Coordinates of C-alpha atoms in Angstrom, one line a residue:
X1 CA -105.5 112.7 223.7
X2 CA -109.3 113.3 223.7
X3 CA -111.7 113.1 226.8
X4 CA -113.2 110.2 225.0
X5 CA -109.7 108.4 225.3
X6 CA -109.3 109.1 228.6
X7 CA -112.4 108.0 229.6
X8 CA -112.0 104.6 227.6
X9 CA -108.8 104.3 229.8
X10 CA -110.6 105.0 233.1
X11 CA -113.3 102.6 232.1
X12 CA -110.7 99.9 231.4
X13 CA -108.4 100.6 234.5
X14 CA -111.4 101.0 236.8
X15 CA -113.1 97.7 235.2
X16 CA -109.9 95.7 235.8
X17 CA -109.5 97.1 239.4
X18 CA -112.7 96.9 240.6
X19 CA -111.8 99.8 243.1
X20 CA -109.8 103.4 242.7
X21 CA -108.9 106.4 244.6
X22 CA -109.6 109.4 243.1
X23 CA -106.4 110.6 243.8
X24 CA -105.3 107.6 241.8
X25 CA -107.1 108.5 238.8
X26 CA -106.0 112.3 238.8
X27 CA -102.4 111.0 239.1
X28 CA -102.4 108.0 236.7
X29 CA -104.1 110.2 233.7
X30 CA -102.9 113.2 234.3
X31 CA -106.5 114.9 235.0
X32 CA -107.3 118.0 236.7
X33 CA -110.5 118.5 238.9
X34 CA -112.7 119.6 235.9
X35 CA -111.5 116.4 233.9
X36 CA -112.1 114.5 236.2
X37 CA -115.7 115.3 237.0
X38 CA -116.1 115.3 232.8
X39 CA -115.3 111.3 233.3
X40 CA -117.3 110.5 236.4
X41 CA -120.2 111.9 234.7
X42 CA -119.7 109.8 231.7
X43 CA -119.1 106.5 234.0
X44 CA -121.5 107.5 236.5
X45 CA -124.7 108.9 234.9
X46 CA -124.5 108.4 231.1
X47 CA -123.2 105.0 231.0
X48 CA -123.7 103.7 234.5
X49 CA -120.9 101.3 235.0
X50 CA -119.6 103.1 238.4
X51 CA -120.8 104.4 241.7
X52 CA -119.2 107.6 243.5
X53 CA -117.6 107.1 246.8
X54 CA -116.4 109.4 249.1
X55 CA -113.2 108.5 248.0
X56 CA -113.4 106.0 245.7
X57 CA -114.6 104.9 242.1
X58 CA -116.6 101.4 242.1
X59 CA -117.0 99.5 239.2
X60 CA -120.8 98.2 239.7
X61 CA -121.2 97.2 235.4
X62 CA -121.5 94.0 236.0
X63 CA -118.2 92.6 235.4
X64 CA -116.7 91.1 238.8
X65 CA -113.6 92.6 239.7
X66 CA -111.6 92.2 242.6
X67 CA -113.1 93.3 245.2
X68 CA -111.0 96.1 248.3
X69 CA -108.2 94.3 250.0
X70 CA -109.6 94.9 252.9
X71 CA -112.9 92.6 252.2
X72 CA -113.5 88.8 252.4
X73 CA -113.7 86.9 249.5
X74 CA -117.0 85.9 248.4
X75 CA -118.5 83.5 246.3
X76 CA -121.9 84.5 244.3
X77 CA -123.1 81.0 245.8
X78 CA -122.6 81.9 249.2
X79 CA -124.8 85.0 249.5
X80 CA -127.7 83.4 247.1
X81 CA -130.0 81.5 249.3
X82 CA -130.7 78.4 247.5
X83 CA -134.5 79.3 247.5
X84 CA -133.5 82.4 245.7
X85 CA -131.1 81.0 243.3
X86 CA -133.8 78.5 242.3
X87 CA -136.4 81.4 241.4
X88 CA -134.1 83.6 239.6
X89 CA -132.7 80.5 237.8
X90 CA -136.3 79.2 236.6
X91 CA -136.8 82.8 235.6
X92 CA -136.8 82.9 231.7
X93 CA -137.3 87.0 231.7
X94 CA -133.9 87.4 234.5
X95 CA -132.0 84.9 231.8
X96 CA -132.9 86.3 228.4
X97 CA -132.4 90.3 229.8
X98 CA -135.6 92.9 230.0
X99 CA -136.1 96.9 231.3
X100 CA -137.4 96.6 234.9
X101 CA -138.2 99.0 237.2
X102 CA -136.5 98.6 240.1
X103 CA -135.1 99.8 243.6
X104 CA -131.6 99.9 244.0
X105 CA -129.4 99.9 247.4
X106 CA -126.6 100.9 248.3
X107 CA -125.0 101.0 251.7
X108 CA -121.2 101.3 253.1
X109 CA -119.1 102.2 256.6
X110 CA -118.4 105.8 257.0
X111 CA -114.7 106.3 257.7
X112 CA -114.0 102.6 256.9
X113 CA -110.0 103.3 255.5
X114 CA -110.0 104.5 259.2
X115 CA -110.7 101.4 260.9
X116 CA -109.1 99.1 258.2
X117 CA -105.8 101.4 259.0
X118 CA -106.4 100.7 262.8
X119 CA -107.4 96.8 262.8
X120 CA -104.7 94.4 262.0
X121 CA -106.4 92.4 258.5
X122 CA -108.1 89.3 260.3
X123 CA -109.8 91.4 262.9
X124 CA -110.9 93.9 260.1
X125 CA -112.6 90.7 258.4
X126 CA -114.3 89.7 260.9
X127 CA -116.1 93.1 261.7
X128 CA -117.1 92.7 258.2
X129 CA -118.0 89.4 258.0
X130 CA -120.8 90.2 260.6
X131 CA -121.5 93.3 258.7
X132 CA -122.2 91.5 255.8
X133 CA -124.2 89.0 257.0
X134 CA -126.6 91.4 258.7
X135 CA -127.2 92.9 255.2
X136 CA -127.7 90.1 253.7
X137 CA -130.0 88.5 255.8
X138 CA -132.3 91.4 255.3
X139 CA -131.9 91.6 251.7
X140 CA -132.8 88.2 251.1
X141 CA -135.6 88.3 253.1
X142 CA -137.4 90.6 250.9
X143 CA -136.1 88.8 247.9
X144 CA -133.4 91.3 247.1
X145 CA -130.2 90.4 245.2
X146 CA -127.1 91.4 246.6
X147 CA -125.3 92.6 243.3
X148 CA -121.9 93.7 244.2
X149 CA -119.7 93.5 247.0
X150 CA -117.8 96.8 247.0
X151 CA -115.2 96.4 249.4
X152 CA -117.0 97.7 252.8
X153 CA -120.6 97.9 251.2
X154 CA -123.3 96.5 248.9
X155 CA -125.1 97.0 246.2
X156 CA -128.5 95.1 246.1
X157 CA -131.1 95.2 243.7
X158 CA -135.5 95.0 244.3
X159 CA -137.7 93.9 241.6
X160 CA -135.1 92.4 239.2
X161 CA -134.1 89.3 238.3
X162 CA -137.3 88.4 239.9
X163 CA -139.8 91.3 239.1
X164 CA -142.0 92.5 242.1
X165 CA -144.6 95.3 242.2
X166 CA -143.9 96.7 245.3
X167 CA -140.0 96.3 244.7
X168 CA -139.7 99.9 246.2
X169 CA -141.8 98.9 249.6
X170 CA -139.4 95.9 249.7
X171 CA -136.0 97.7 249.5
X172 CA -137.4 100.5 252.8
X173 CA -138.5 97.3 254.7
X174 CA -134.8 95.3 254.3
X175 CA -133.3 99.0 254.4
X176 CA -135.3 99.1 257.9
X177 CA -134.3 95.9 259.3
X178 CA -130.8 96.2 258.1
X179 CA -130.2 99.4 260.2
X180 CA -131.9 97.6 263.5
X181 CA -129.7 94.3 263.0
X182 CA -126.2 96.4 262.2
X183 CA -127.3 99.3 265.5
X184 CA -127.3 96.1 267.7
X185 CA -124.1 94.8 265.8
X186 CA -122.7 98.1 266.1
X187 CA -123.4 98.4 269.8
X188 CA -121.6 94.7 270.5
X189 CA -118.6 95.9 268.5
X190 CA -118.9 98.9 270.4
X191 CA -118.8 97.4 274.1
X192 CA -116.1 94.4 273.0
X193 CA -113.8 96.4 271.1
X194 CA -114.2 99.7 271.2
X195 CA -114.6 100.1 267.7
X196 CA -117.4 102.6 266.6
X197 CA -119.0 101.4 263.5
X198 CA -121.2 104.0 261.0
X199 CA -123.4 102.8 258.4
X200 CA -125.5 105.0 256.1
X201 CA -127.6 103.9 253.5
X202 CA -129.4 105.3 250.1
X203 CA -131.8 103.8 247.7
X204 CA -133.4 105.2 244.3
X205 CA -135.7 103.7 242.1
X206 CA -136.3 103.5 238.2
X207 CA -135.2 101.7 235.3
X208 CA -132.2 99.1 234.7
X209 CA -131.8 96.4 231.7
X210 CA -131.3 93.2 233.0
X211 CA -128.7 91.4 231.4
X212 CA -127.7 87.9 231.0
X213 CA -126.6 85.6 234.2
X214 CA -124.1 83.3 234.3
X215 CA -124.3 79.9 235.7
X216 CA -122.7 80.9 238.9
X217 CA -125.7 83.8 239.5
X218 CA -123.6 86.4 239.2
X219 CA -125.6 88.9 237.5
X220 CA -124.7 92.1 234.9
X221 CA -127.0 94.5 235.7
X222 CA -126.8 97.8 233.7
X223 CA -128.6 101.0 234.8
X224 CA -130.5 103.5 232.6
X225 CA -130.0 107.2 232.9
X226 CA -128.8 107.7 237.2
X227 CA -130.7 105.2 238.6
X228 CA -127.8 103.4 239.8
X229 CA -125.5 106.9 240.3
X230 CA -128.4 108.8 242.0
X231 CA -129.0 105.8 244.6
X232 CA -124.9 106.5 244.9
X233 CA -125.3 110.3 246.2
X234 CA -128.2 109.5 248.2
X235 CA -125.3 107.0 250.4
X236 CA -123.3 109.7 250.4
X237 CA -125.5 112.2 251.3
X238 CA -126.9 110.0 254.4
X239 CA -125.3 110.6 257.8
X240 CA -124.4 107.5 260.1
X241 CA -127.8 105.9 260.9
X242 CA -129.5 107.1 258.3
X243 CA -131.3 106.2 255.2
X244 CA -131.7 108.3 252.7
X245 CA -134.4 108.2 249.5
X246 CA -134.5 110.0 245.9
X247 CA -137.7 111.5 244.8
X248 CA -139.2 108.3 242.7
X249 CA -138.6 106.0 245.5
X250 CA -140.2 108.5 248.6
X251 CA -143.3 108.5 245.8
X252 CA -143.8 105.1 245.8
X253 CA -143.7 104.5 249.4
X254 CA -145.5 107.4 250.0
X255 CA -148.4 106.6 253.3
X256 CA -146.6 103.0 253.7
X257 CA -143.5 104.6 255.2
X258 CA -142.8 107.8 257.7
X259 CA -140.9 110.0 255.2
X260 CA -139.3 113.4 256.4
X261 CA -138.5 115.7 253.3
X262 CA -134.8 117.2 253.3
X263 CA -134.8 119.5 250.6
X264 CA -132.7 120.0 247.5
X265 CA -129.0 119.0 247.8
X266 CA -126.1 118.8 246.0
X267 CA -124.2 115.8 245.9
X268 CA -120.5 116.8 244.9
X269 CA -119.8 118.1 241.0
X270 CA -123.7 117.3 240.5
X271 CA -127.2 119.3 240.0
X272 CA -129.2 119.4 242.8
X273 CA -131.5 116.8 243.4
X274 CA -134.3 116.5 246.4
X275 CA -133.5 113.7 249.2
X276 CA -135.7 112.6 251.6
X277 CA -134.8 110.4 254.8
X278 CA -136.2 107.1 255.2
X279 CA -137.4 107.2 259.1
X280 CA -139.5 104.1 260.1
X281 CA -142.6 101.9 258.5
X282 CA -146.4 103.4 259.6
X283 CA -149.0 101.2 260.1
X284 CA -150.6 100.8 256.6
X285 CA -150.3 97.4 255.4
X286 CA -152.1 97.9 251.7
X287 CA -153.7 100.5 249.8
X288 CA -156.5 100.7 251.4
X289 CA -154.8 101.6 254.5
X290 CA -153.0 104.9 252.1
X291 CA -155.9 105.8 250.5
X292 CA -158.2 106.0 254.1
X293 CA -155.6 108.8 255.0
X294 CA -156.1 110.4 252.8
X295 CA -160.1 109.9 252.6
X296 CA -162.1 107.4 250.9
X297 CA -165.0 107.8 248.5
X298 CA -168.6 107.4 249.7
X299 CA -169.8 103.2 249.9
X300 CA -172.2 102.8 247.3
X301 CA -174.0 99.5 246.4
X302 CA -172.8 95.4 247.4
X303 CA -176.2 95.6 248.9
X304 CA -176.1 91.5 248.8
X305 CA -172.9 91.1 249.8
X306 CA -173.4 93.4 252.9
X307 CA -176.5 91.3 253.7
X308 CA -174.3 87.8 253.1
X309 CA -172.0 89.1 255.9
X310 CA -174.8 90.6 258.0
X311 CA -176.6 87.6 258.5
X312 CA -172.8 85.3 258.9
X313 CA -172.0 87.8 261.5
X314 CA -175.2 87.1 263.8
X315 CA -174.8 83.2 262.9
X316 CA -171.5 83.7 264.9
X317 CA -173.1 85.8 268.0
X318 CA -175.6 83.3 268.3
X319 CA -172.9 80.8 269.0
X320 CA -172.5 79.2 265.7
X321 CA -168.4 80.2 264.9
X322 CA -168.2 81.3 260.9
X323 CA -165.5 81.2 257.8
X324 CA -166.5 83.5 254.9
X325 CA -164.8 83.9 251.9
X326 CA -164.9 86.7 250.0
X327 CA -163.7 86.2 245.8
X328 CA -163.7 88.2 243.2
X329 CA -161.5 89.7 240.4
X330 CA -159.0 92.2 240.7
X331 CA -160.1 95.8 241.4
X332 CA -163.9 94.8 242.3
X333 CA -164.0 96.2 245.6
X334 CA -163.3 93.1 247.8
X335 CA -160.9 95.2 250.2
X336 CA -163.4 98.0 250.8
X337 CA -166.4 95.7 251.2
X338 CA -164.5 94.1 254.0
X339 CA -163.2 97.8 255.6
X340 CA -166.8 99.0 255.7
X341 CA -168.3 95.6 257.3
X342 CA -165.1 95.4 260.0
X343 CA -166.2 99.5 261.0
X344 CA -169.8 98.6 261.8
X345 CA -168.4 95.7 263.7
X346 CA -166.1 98.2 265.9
X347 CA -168.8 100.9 265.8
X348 CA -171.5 98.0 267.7
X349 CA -168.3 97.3 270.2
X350 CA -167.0 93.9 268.7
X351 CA -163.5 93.1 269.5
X352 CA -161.9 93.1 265.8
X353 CA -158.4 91.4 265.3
X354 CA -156.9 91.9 261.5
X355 CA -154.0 89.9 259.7
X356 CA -152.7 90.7 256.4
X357 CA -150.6 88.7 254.0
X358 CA -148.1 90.9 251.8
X359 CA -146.4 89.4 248.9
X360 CA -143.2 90.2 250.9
X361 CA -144.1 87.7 254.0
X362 CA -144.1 84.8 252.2
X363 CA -140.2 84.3 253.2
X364 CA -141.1 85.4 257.0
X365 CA -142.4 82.3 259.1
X366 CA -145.8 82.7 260.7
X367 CA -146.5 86.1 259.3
X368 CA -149.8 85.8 259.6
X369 CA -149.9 84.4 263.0
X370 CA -148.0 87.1 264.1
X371 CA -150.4 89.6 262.2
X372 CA -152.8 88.3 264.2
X373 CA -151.3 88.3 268.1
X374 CA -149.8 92.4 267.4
X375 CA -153.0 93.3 266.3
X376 CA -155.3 91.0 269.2
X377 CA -152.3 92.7 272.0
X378 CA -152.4 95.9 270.2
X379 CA -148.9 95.9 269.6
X380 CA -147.8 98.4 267.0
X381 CA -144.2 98.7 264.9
X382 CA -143.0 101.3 267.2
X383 CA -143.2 99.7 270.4
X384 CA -140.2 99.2 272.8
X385 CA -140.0 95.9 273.5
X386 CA -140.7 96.7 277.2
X387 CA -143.9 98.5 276.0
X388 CA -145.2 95.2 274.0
X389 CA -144.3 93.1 277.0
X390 CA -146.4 95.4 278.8
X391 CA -149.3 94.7 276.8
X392 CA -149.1 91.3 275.9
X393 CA -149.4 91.1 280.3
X394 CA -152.0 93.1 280.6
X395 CA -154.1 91.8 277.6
X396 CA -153.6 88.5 279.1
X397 CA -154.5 89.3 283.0
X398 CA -157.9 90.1 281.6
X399 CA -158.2 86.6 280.9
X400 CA -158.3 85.4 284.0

């Protein structure tokens, strides 16, 4: 029998199980080491209807197999927020299938046949009910998709059905917040129960055809090239606590994102590929913020405009409180005019508190408002909350 048989056979076993061992494969089709790695290649990177696990082959093309024993059953309608389900569903570009770029996901528990093998099967479900719920809370949040439930992990998807520029920026800020939420999960399971529960996390970005969705949102996604496969490795590749990147998506977060370069590595029976390990957010909120790193371009010109703010600004200090509004198209220079008048207000010693609206807080309540009180009590994203408490009190004893 040819390797193209054999691999037609995997892809149907594996498609009607959801789920497989390796050791399952070798056995069942009689496959060495070699052949095997022949077919995970074709699955995995050429075709991209499975994910690598540790020990494990996931079906992830979009068909909706059973999921691991050991996971609770779940109905697509029970992780799409309604709000969600409404967008993607008035989307005529998610229903009729495009290429997108996107960012995928992809996170799972380290040893979890371990602690499936030690908890009896309602306790097991219940440590992954929470687990699941802390993902998904995050994803949804930054109007992710969860698109597969792979038995003790997730799949999720940034930028499609619904398209988003800054899907990339999106997946590091759930992929932050999911890590926070499951280390205080953890720590609970930890205390009550004594079980010890490791997550890692990996995310790649790039190209995927978006294919049709049913009425029940459950959505066929199928990657081109490794997008999916490479966001595979970088899970495996990521230690408990950790988050780890491929090269495309650490580019496109690049000054939004504290990024700490790991080399070249070699996922199993793959080339070598260079991973990078997601660490925390900075404080740049827009481009402007990247690009003044890095060094901005001498401020030539909006003469008038400069003058228009000018003479608001000593309306105000005569007592006379002011709104402006600056408008213009795209790309005219509305966020530098604004940097270079907000300087010479710090450099003559005015007290200067920013807010900033990014197209991901529009699901966060009072983003702005919140904007507003770090930046008035100085409170930045790497604060303990001891240390913003701290400041918050002493912000507000000079009050008085």
């Amino acid at each position: 029998m040819s390797l193209l048989d054999d691999t037609a056979r995997v892809r149907d076993h594996l498609e009607r199980h959801g789920r497989v061992s390796y050791r399952v494969l070798k056995r069942e089709f009689g496959l060495d080491d070699d052949g095997l790695e022949d077919i995970l290649e074709e699955l995995v990177d050429i075709q991209g209807v499975a994910a690598r696990g540790d020990k494990a082959l996931s079906w992830t093309g979009g068909a909706s197999p059973p999921a691991d024993p050991a996971a609770p059953a779940r109905e697509p309608r029970t992780y799409t927020p309604k709000h969600l389900a409404d967008k993607i569903l008035q989307s005529r570009a998610a229903l009729e299938g495009e290429r997108k770029q996107v960012t995928v996901l992809f996170c799972d528990i380290q040893r979890s046949m371990e602690l499936a093998r030690r908890l009896d099967a309602e306790e097991w479900h219940q440590v992954l009910d929470g687990y699941f719920e802390c993902l998904a809370v995050a994803v949804h949040r930054y109007e992710g998709t969860i698109n597969q439930y792979t038995g003790d992990g997730i799949m999720a998807l940034f930028g499609a059905p619904i398209a988003h520029e800054d899907h990339a920026r999106r997946a590091c800020y759930a992929a932050l917040e999911a890590r926070a939420a499951l280390a205080g999960y953890a720590e609970g399971l930890r205390l009550d129960r004594g079980i010890d529960l490791g997550v890692r996390m990996g995310l790649n970005s790039g190209e995927v055809v978006v294919g049709r969705i049913g009425d029940d949102l459950r959505m066929d996604y199928t990657a081109q090239g490794h997008t999916v496969g490479l966001a595979q490795r970088m899970e495996q590749l990521a230690g408990a606590g950790h988050i780890c990147l491929g090269e495309a998506t650490a580019r496109l977060v690049e000054g939004f994102f504290e990024v700490r370069d790991l080399g070249l590595a070699s996922p199993r029976g793959t080339a070598p590929v260079h991973v990078f390990e997601l660490e925390r957010a900075n404080e740049s909120r827009t481009r402007l913020d990247v690009a003044r790193a890095r060094g901005l371009t001498r401020f030539v010109g909006r003469a008038d405009e400069q003058r228009a703010l000018e003479a608001a600004l000593a309306r105000a200090r005569a007592g006379h409180g002011q709104v402006v509004g600056v408008v213009g198209a795209a790309g005219l220079g509305k966020s530098r005019l604004c940097f270079e008048f907000v300087e010479r207000c710090r450099a003559e010693g005015l007290t200067v508190t920013e807010a900033h609206c990014p197209a991901h807080g529009r699901n966060i309540p009072f983003l702005p408002i919140l904007e507003l009180l770090r930046s008035y009590f100085d409170v930045r994203g790497d604060d303990s909350p001891e240390q913003a408490r701290r400041k918050v009190a002493g912000t507000l004893a000079l009050l008085d």
